[in-house]
Amino acid sequence: MTAVQDPRAALDALAGSTVPYLLGVRHHSPALAAAVPALLDAAGADVVCVELPADFQPWLAHLGAPGTVAPVALAGAGQDGRLGFYPFADFSPELAAVRWARERGAEVVCCDLPMGDARWDGAASPEAGDSREEGAGPAPTSFAQALTAAGTGRAGDDLWDRSVEVRAPGSAPELLRRAALSVGWALRRDAESSAGVSAVDLAREAYMRDTIARAAADGRRVAAVIG
């Protein structure tokens, strides 16, 4: 039988991480966008890694420039014609992080797979395959469903909105960070214990881990803004 990880212990481990300091975000989140500057100040980040394809690195200077007025978007294409479109608004946490880094003189690094990487098509990667834990049963515990039920329980409720956005007014930035990390952990855990995490996501995660490790190799403090 597969042991079920204690959600509280998992959240404490994620929130307590310092290499990197983790900021779990949704790509459009007014609550997190407003909290990002205070959270990055608290982290004292020297480097901010954002979940954008590495190909976009040369465009970050333009994205964070004072004259760039949102809404704005970055777009690109892979060699196979696959398109990527990344819109930003003033309530985008990634844009808030890029702007913070410009104002503080911190480095920003695009840490996701380059758009031209063949692994985007789901082909075999070093970690590809079924990521379900050995012995997982056909009806795994759904932490995401449990969190949803703890809100209103209504079908179709947006887990992020109920767990993060609705609770934002009057909440300290760190409490919002923990709420966001809990949602991300629940969704990732459910994927692991049901159909498994896709080969594409496993490849992206491996690339991001390597990029973050390189950024922190010289002792610099790294914050990872990941959605």
CSV table of N, CA and C in Angstrom, one decimal, residues 20-149:
chain,number,residue,atom,x,y,z
A,20,PRO,N,15.5,26.5,-4.3
A,20,PRO,CA,15.2,28.0,-4.4
A,20,PRO,C,14.1,28.4,-3.4
A,21,TYR,N,13.9,29.6,-3.3
A,21,TYR,CA,12.7,30.2,-2.6
A,21,TYR,C,11.5,30.0,-3.7
A,22,LEU,N,10.5,29.3,-3.3
A,22,LEU,CA,9.4,29.0,-4.2
A,22,LEU,C,8.2,29.9,-4.2
A,23,LEU,N,7.9,30.4,-5.4
A,23,LEU,CA,6.7,31.2,-5.5
A,23,LEU,C,5.8,30.5,-6.5
A,24,GLY,N,4.8,29.8,-6.1
A,24,GLY,CA,3.9,29.1,-7.0
A,24,GLY,C,2.8,30.1,-7.4
A,25,VAL,N,2.6,30.2,-8.7
A,25,VAL,CA,1.7,31.2,-9.2
A,25,VAL,C,0.7,30.7,-10.2
A,26,ARG,N,-0.4,31.4,-10.5
A,26,ARG,CA,-1.2,31.2,-11.6
A,26,ARG,C,-0.9,32.4,-12.6
A,27,HIS,N,-0.9,32.2,-13.9
A,27,HIS,CA,-0.3,33.2,-14.8
A,27,HIS,C,-1.1,34.5,-14.8
A,28,HIS,N,-2.4,34.4,-14.4
A,28,HIS,CA,-3.1,35.7,-14.2
A,28,HIS,C,-3.7,35.6,-12.8
A,29,SER,N,-3.1,36.3,-11.8
A,29,SER,CA,-3.5,36.2,-10.4
A,29,SER,C,-3.4,37.6,-9.8
A,30,PRO,N,-4.4,38.4,-9.6
A,30,PRO,CA,-4.3,39.7,-9.0
A,30,PRO,C,-3.7,39.6,-7.6
A,31,ALA,N,-4.1,38.5,-6.8
A,31,ALA,CA,-3.6,38.4,-5.5
A,31,ALA,C,-2.1,38.2,-5.4
A,32,LEU,N,-1.6,37.3,-6.2
A,32,LEU,CA,-0.1,37.0,-6.2
A,32,LEU,C,0.7,38.2,-6.9
A,33,ALA,N,0.1,38.8,-7.9
A,33,ALA,CA,0.8,39.9,-8.6
A,33,ALA,C,1.1,41.0,-7.6
A,34,ALA,N,0.1,41.3,-6.7
A,34,ALA,CA,0.2,42.3,-5.7
A,34,ALA,C,1.2,41.9,-4.6
A,35,ALA,N,1.3,40.6,-4.3
A,35,ALA,CA,2.1,40.2,-3.2
A,35,ALA,C,3.6,39.9,-3.7
A,36,VAL,N,3.8,39.7,-5.0
A,36,VAL,CA,5.2,39.4,-5.4
A,36,VAL,C,6.3,40.3,-5.0
A,37,PRO,N,6.1,41.6,-5.1
A,37,PRO,CA,7.2,42.5,-4.7
A,37,PRO,C,7.6,42.3,-3.2
A,38,ALA,N,6.6,42.2,-2.3
A,38,ALA,CA,6.9,42.0,-0.9
A,38,ALA,C,7.6,40.7,-0.7
A,39,LEU,N,7.1,39.6,-1.4
A,39,LEU,CA,7.7,38.3,-1.2
A,39,LEU,C,9.1,38.2,-1.7
A,40,LEU,N,9.4,38.9,-2.8
A,40,LEU,CA,10.8,38.8,-3.4
A,40,LEU,C,11.7,39.7,-2.5
A,41,ASP,N,11.1,40.8,-1.9
A,41,ASP,CA,11.9,41.6,-1.0
A,41,ASP,C,12.3,40.7,0.2
A,42,ALA,N,11.3,40.0,0.7
A,42,ALA,CA,11.6,39.1,1.9
A,42,ALA,C,12.6,38.0,1.6
A,43,ALA,N,12.6,37.5,0.3
A,43,ALA,CA,13.5,36.5,-0.1
A,43,ALA,C,14.9,37.0,-0.3
A,44,GLY,N,15.0,38.3,-0.6
A,44,GLY,CA,16.3,38.9,-0.9
A,44,GLY,C,16.9,38.3,-2.2
A,45,ALA,N,16.1,38.1,-3.2
A,45,ALA,CA,16.5,37.3,-4.3
A,45,ALA,C,17.6,38.1,-5.1
A,46,ASP,N,18.7,37.4,-5.5
A,46,ASP,CA,19.6,37.9,-6.4
A,46,ASP,C,19.3,37.5,-7.9
A,47,VAL,N,18.6,36.4,-8.0
A,47,VAL,CA,18.2,35.9,-9.3
A,47,VAL,C,16.7,35.5,-9.2
A,48,VAL,N,15.9,35.8,-10.2
A,48,VAL,CA,14.5,35.4,-10.3
A,48,VAL,C,14.4,34.5,-11.5
A,49,CYS,N,14.0,33.3,-11.3
A,49,CYS,CA,13.8,32.4,-12.4
A,49,CYS,C,12.3,32.4,-12.7
A,50,VAL,N,11.9,32.6,-13.9
A,50,VAL,CA,10.5,32.7,-14.3
A,50,VAL,C,10.2,31.6,-15.3
A,51,GLU,N,9.0,31.0,-15.2
A,51,GLU,CA,8.6,29.9,-16.1
A,51,GLU,C,8.2,30.4,-17.5
A,52,LEU,N,9.3,30.7,-18.3
A,52,LEU,CA,9.1,31.1,-19.6
A,52,LEU,C,10.2,30.4,-20.5
A,53,PRO,N,9.9,30.0,-21.7
A,53,PRO,CA,10.9,29.4,-22.5
A,53,PRO,C,12.2,30.1,-22.6
A,54,ALA,N,13.3,29.4,-22.6
A,54,ALA,CA,14.6,30.0,-22.5
A,54,ALA,C,14.8,30.9,-23.7
A,55,ASP,N,14.2,30.6,-24.9
A,55,ASP,CA,14.3,31.4,-26.1
A,55,ASP,C,13.9,32.9,-25.9
A,56,PHE,N,13.1,33.2,-24.9
A,56,PHE,CA,12.6,34.5,-24.6
A,56,PHE,C,13.5,35.4,-23.8
A,57,GLN,N,14.7,34.8,-23.4
A,57,GLN,CA,15.6,35.6,-22.6
A,57,GLN,C,16.0,36.9,-23.1
A,58,PRO,N,16.3,37.1,-24.4
A,58,PRO,CA,16.6,38.4,-24.9
A,58,PRO,C,15.5,39.4,-24.9
A,59,TRP,N,14.3,39.0,-24.7
A,59,TRP,CA,13.1,39.9,-24.7
A,59,TRP,C,12.8,40.4,-23.3
A,60,LEU,N,13.4,39.8,-22.3
A,60,LEU,CA,13.0,40.2,-20.9
A,60,LEU,C,13.3,41.7,-20.7
A,61,ALA,N,14.4,42.2,-21.3
A,61,ALA,CA,14.7,43.6,-21.1
A,61,ALA,C,13.6,44.5,-21.6
A,62,HIS,N,13.0,44.1,-22.7
A,62,HIS,CA,11.9,44.9,-23.2
A,62,HIS,C,10.6,44.7,-22.4
A,63,LEU,N,10.4,43.4,-21.9
A,63,LEU,CA,9.2,43.2,-21.1
A,63,LEU,C,9.2,44.0,-19.9
A,64,GLY,N,10.4,44.1,-19.2
A,64,GLY,CA,10.4,44.8,-18.0
A,64,GLY,C,10.7,46.3,-18.1
A,65,ALA,N,10.9,46.8,-19.3
A,65,ALA,CA,11.3,48.2,-19.5
A,65,ALA,C,10.2,49.1,-19.0
A,66,PRO,N,10.5,50.3,-18.5
A,66,PRO,CA,9.5,51.2,-17.9
A,66,PRO,C,8.5,51.7,-19.0
A,67,GLY,N,8.9,51.7,-20.2
A,67,GLY,CA,8.0,52.1,-21.3
A,67,GLY,C,7.1,51.1,-21.8
A,68,THR,N,7.2,49.8,-21.3
A,68,THR,CA,6.3,48.8,-21.7
A,68,THR,C,5.1,48.8,-20.9
A,69,VAL,N,3.9,49.0,-21.6
A,69,VAL,CA,2.6,49.1,-20.9
A,69,VAL,C,1.8,47.9,-21.1
A,70,ALA,N,1.4,47.2,-20.1
A,70,ALA,CA,0.5,46.0,-20.2
A,70,ALA,C,-0.9,46.5,-20.6
A,71,PRO,N,-1.6,45.6,-21.3
A,71,PRO,CA,-1.3,44.2,-21.6
A,71,PRO,C,-0.3,44.1,-22.8
A,72,VAL,N,0.5,43.1,-22.7
A,72,VAL,CA,1.6,42.8,-23.7
A,72,VAL,C,1.8,41.3,-23.7
A,73,ALA,N,2.4,40.8,-24.8
A,73,ALA,CA,2.5,39.4,-24.9
A,73,ALA,C,3.8,39.1,-25.6
A,74,LEU,N,4.4,37.9,-25.3
A,74,LEU,CA,5.5,37.3,-26.0
A,74,LEU,C,5.0,36.1,-26.8
A,75,ALA,N,5.5,35.9,-28.0
A,75,ALA,CA,5.0,34.8,-28.8
A,75,ALA,C,6.2,34.2,-29.5
A,76,GLY,N,6.1,32.9,-29.8
A,76,GLY,CA,7.2,32.2,-30.5
A,76,GLY,C,6.7,31.0,-31.1
A,77,ALA,N,7.6,30.3,-31.9
A,77,ALA,CA,7.2,29.1,-32.6
A,77,ALA,C,8.4,28.1,-32.5
A,78,GLY,N,8.0,26.8,-32.4
A,78,GLY,CA,9.0,25.8,-32.4
A,78,GLY,C,9.3,25.4,-33.9
A,79,GLN,N,10.4,24.6,-34.1
A,79,GLN,CA,10.7,24.2,-35.4
A,79,GLN,C,9.7,23.4,-36.1
A,80,ASP,N,8.8,22.7,-35.3
A,80,ASP,CA,7.7,21.9,-35.9
A,80,ASP,C,6.5,22.8,-36.2
A,81,GLY,N,6.6,24.1,-36.0
A,81,GLY,CA,5.4,25.0,-36.2
A,81,GLY,C,4.5,25.2,-35.0
A,82,ARG,N,4.9,24.5,-33.9
A,82,ARG,CA,4.1,24.7,-32.7
A,82,ARG,C,4.2,26.1,-32.2
A,83,LEU,N,3.1,26.7,-31.8
A,83,LEU,CA,3.1,28.1,-31.4
A,83,LEU,C,3.0,28.2,-29.9
A,84,GLY,N,3.6,29.3,-29.4
A,84,GLY,CA,3.5,29.6,-28.0
A,84,GLY,C,3.1,31.1,-27.8
A,85,PHE,N,2.1,31.3,-27.0
A,85,PHE,CA,1.6,32.7,-26.8
A,85,PHE,C,1.5,32.9,-25.3
A,86,TYR,N,2.2,34.0,-24.8
A,86,TYR,CA,2.3,34.3,-23.4
A,86,TYR,C,1.9,35.7,-23.1
A,87,PRO,N,0.6,35.9,-22.8
A,87,PRO,CA,0.1,37.2,-22.5
A,87,PRO,C,0.4,37.7,-21.1
A,88,PHE,N,0.6,38.9,-20.9
A,88,PHE,CA,0.9,39.5,-19.6
A,88,PHE,C,0.0,40.7,-19.3
A,89,ALA,N,-0.5,40.8,-18.1
A,89,ALA,CA,-1.3,42.0,-17.7
A,89,ALA,C,-0.6,42.5,-16.4
A,90,ASP,N,-1.1,43.6,-15.9
A,90,ASP,CA,-0.6,44.1,-14.6
A,90,ASP,C,-0.8,43.2,-13.5
A,91,PHE,N,-1.8,42.3,-13.7
A,91,PHE,CA,-2.1,41.3,-12.6
A,91,PHE,C,-1.4,39.9,-12.9
A,92,SER,N,-0.3,39.9,-13.7
A,92,SER,CA,0.4,38.7,-14.0
A,92,SER,C,1.6,38.6,-13.0
A,93,PRO,N,1.7,37.6,-12.2
A,93,PRO,CA,2.8,37.5,-11.2
A,93,PRO,C,4.2,37.5,-11.9
A,94,GLU,N,4.3,36.9,-13.1
A,94,GLU,CA,5.6,36.9,-13.8
A,94,GLU,C,6.0,38.3,-14.2
A,95,LEU,N,5.1,39.1,-14.7
A,95,LEU,CA,5.4,40.4,-15.0
A,95,LEU,C,5.8,41.2,-13.8
A,96,ALA,N,5.1,41.0,-12.7
A,96,ALA,CA,5.4,41.7,-11.5
A,96,ALA,C,6.8,41.3,-11.0
A,97,ALA,N,7.2,40.1,-11.2
A,97,ALA,CA,8.6,39.6,-10.8
A,97,ALA,C,9.6,40.3,-11.7
A,98,VAL,N,9.4,40.3,-13.0
A,98,VAL,CA,10.3,40.9,-14.0
A,98,VAL,C,10.5,42.4,-13.6
A,99,ARG,N,9.4,43.1,-13.3
A,99,ARG,CA,9.5,44.5,-13.0
A,99,ARG,C,10.3,44.7,-11.7
A,100,TRP,N,10.0,43.8,-10.7
A,100,TRP,CA,10.7,43.9,-9.4
A,100,TRP,C,12.2,43.8,-9.6
A,101,ALA,N,12.6,42.8,-10.5
A,101,ALA,CA,14.0,42.5,-10.7
A,101,ALA,C,14.7,43.7,-11.4
A,102,ARG,N,14.0,44.4,-12.3
A,102,ARG,CA,14.6,45.5,-13.0
A,102,ARG,C,14.8,46.7,-11.9
A,103,GLU,N,13.8,46.9,-11.1
A,103,GLU,CA,13.9,48.0,-10.1
A,103,GLU,C,15.0,47.7,-9.0
A,104,ARG,N,15.2,46.4,-8.7
A,104,ARG,CA,16.2,46.0,-7.7
A,104,ARG,C,17.6,45.7,-8.2
A,105,GLY,N,17.7,45.6,-9.6
A,105,GLY,CA,19.0,45.2,-10.2
A,105,GLY,C,19.3,43.7,-10.1
A,106,ALA,N,18.2,42.9,-9.9
A,106,ALA,CA,18.4,41.5,-9.9
A,106,ALA,C,18.3,40.9,-11.3
A,107,GLU,N,19.0,39.7,-11.4
A,107,GLU,CA,18.9,39.0,-12.7
A,107,GLU,C,17.6,38.2,-12.9
A,108,VAL,N,17.1,38.2,-14.1
A,108,VAL,CA,15.9,37.4,-14.4
A,108,VAL,C,16.4,36.3,-15.4
A,109,VAL,N,15.9,35.1,-15.2
A,109,VAL,CA,16.3,34.0,-16.1
A,109,VAL,C,15.0,33.2,-16.5
A,110,CYS,N,14.9,33.1,-17.8
A,110,CYS,CA,13.8,32.2,-18.3
A,110,CYS,C,14.2,30.8,-18.1
A,111,CYS,N,13.5,30.0,-17.3
A,111,CYS,CA,14.0,28.7,-16.9
A,111,CYS,C,13.3,27.5,-17.6
A,112,ASP,N,12.3,27.8,-18.4
A,112,ASP,CA,11.5,26.7,-19.0
A,112,ASP,C,12.2,26.2,-20.3
A,113,LEU,N,11.8,25.0,-20.8
A,113,LEU,CA,12.4,24.4,-22.0
A,113,LEU,C,12.3,25.4,-23.2
A,114,PRO,N,13.4,25.5,-23.9
A,114,PRO,CA,13.3,26.3,-25.1
A,114,PRO,C,12.2,25.8,-26.1
A,115,MET,N,11.6,26.7,-26.8
A,115,MET,CA,10.5,26.3,-27.7
A,115,MET,C,11.0,25.4,-28.8
A,116,GLY,N,12.2,25.5,-29.1
A,116,GLY,CA,12.8,24.6,-30.2
A,116,GLY,C,13.2,23.2,-29.7
A,117,ASP,N,13.0,22.9,-28.4
A,117,ASP,CA,13.4,21.7,-27.8
A,117,ASP,C,12.5,20.6,-28.3
A,118,ALA,N,13.0,19.4,-28.8
A,118,ALA,CA,12.2,18.4,-29.3
A,118,ALA,C,11.3,17.7,-28.2
A,119,ARG,N,11.6,17.9,-27.0
A,119,ARG,CA,10.8,17.3,-25.9
A,119,ARG,C,9.4,17.9,-25.7
A,120,TRP,N,9.2,19.0,-26.3
A,120,TRP,CA,7.8,19.6,-26.3
A,120,TRP,C,6.8,18.7,-27.0
A,121,ASP,N,7.3,17.8,-27.9
A,121,ASP,CA,6.3,17.0,-28.6
A,121,ASP,C,5.9,15.8,-27.8
A,122,GLY,N,6.5,15.6,-26.6
A,122,GLY,CA,6.1,14.5,-25.8
A,122,GLY,C,6.9,13.2,-26.1
A,123,ALA,N,8.0,13.4,-26.9
A,123,ALA,CA,8.8,12.2,-27.2
A,123,ALA,C,9.5,11.8,-25.9
A,124,ALA,N,10.2,10.6,-26.0
A,124,ALA,CA,10.8,10.0,-24.8
A,124,ALA,C,11.9,11.0,-24.3
A,125,SER,N,11.9,11.1,-23.0
A,125,SER,CA,12.9,11.9,-22.3
A,125,SER,C,13.5,11.0,-21.2
A,126,PRO,N,14.6,11.5,-20.6
A,126,PRO,CA,15.2,10.6,-19.5
A,126,PRO,C,14.2,10.2,-18.4
A,127,GLU,N,13.2,11.0,-18.2
A,127,GLU,CA,12.3,10.7,-17.1
A,127,GLU,C,10.9,10.3,-17.6
A,128,ALA,N,10.8,10.1,-18.9
A,128,ALA,CA,9.5,9.9,-19.5
A,128,ALA,C,8.9,8.6,-19.0
A,129,GLY,N,7.6,8.5,-19.1
A,129,GLY,CA,6.9,7.3,-18.7
A,129,GLY,C,5.9,7.6,-17.7
A,130,ASP,N,5.3,6.5,-17.1
A,130,ASP,CA,4.3,6.6,-16.1
A,130,ASP,C,4.9,7.0,-14.8
A,131,SER,N,4.6,8.2,-14.2
A,131,SER,CA,5.2,8.7,-13.0
A,131,SER,C,4.4,8.3,-11.8
A,132,ARG,N,3.4,7.4,-11.9
A,132,ARG,CA,2.6,7.0,-10.8
A,132,ARG,C,3.4,6.2,-9.8
A,133,GLU,N,3.2,6.4,-8.5
A,133,GLU,CA,3.9,5.6,-7.6
A,133,GLU,C,3.6,4.2,-7.6
A,134,GLU,N,4.5,3.3,-7.4
A,134,GLU,CA,4.3,1.9,-7.5
A,134,GLU,C,3.3,1.5,-6.4
A,135,GLY,N,2.3,0.7,-6.9
A,135,GLY,CA,1.3,0.2,-5.9
A,135,GLY,C,0.1,1.2,-5.8
A,136,ALA,N,0.1,2.3,-6.5
A,136,ALA,CA,-1.0,3.2,-6.4
A,136,ALA,C,-2.3,2.5,-6.9
A,137,GLY,N,-3.4,2.7,-6.2
A,137,GLY,CA,-4.6,2.0,-6.5
A,137,GLY,C,-5.4,2.7,-7.5
A,138,PRO,N,-6.5,2.1,-7.9
A,138,PRO,CA,-7.3,2.7,-9.0
A,138,PRO,C,-8.1,4.0,-8.5
A,139,ALA,N,-8.3,4.2,-7.2
A,139,ALA,CA,-9.0,5.3,-6.7
A,139,ALA,C,-8.2,6.1,-5.7
A,140,PRO,N,-7.2,6.8,-6.2
A,140,PRO,CA,-6.3,7.5,-5.3
A,140,PRO,C,-7.0,8.7,-4.6
A,141,THR,N,-6.4,9.1,-3.4
A,141,THR,CA,-6.9,10.2,-2.7
A,141,THR,C,-6.8,11.5,-3.6
A,142,SER,N,-7.8,12.3,-3.8
A,142,SER,CA,-7.7,13.5,-4.6
A,142,SER,C,-7.7,14.7,-3.6
A,143,PHE,N,-6.5,15.2,-3.5
A,143,PHE,CA,-6.3,16.4,-2.6
A,143,PHE,C,-7.0,17.6,-3.2
A,144,ALA,N,-6.9,17.7,-4.5
A,144,ALA,CA,-7.6,18.9,-5.1
A,144,ALA,C,-9.1,18.9,-4.9
A,145,GLN,N,-9.7,17.7,-5.0
A,145,GLN,CA,-11.1,17.6,-4.8
A,145,GLN,C,-11.4,17.9,-3.3
A,146,ALA,N,-10.6,17.5,-2.4
A,146,ALA,CA,-10.8,17.7,-1.0
A,146,ALA,C,-10.7,19.2,-0.7
A,147,LEU,N,-9.8,19.9,-1.3
A,147,LEU,CA,-9.7,21.3,-1.1
A,147,LEU,C,-10.9,22.1,-1.7
A,148,THR,N,-11.4,21.6,-2.8
A,148,THR,CA,-12.5,22.2,-3.4
A,148,THR,C,-13.8,22.0,-2.5
A,149,ALA,N,-13.9,20.8,-2.0
A,149,ALA,CA,-15.0,20.5,-1.1
A,149,ALA,C,-15.0,21.3,0.2
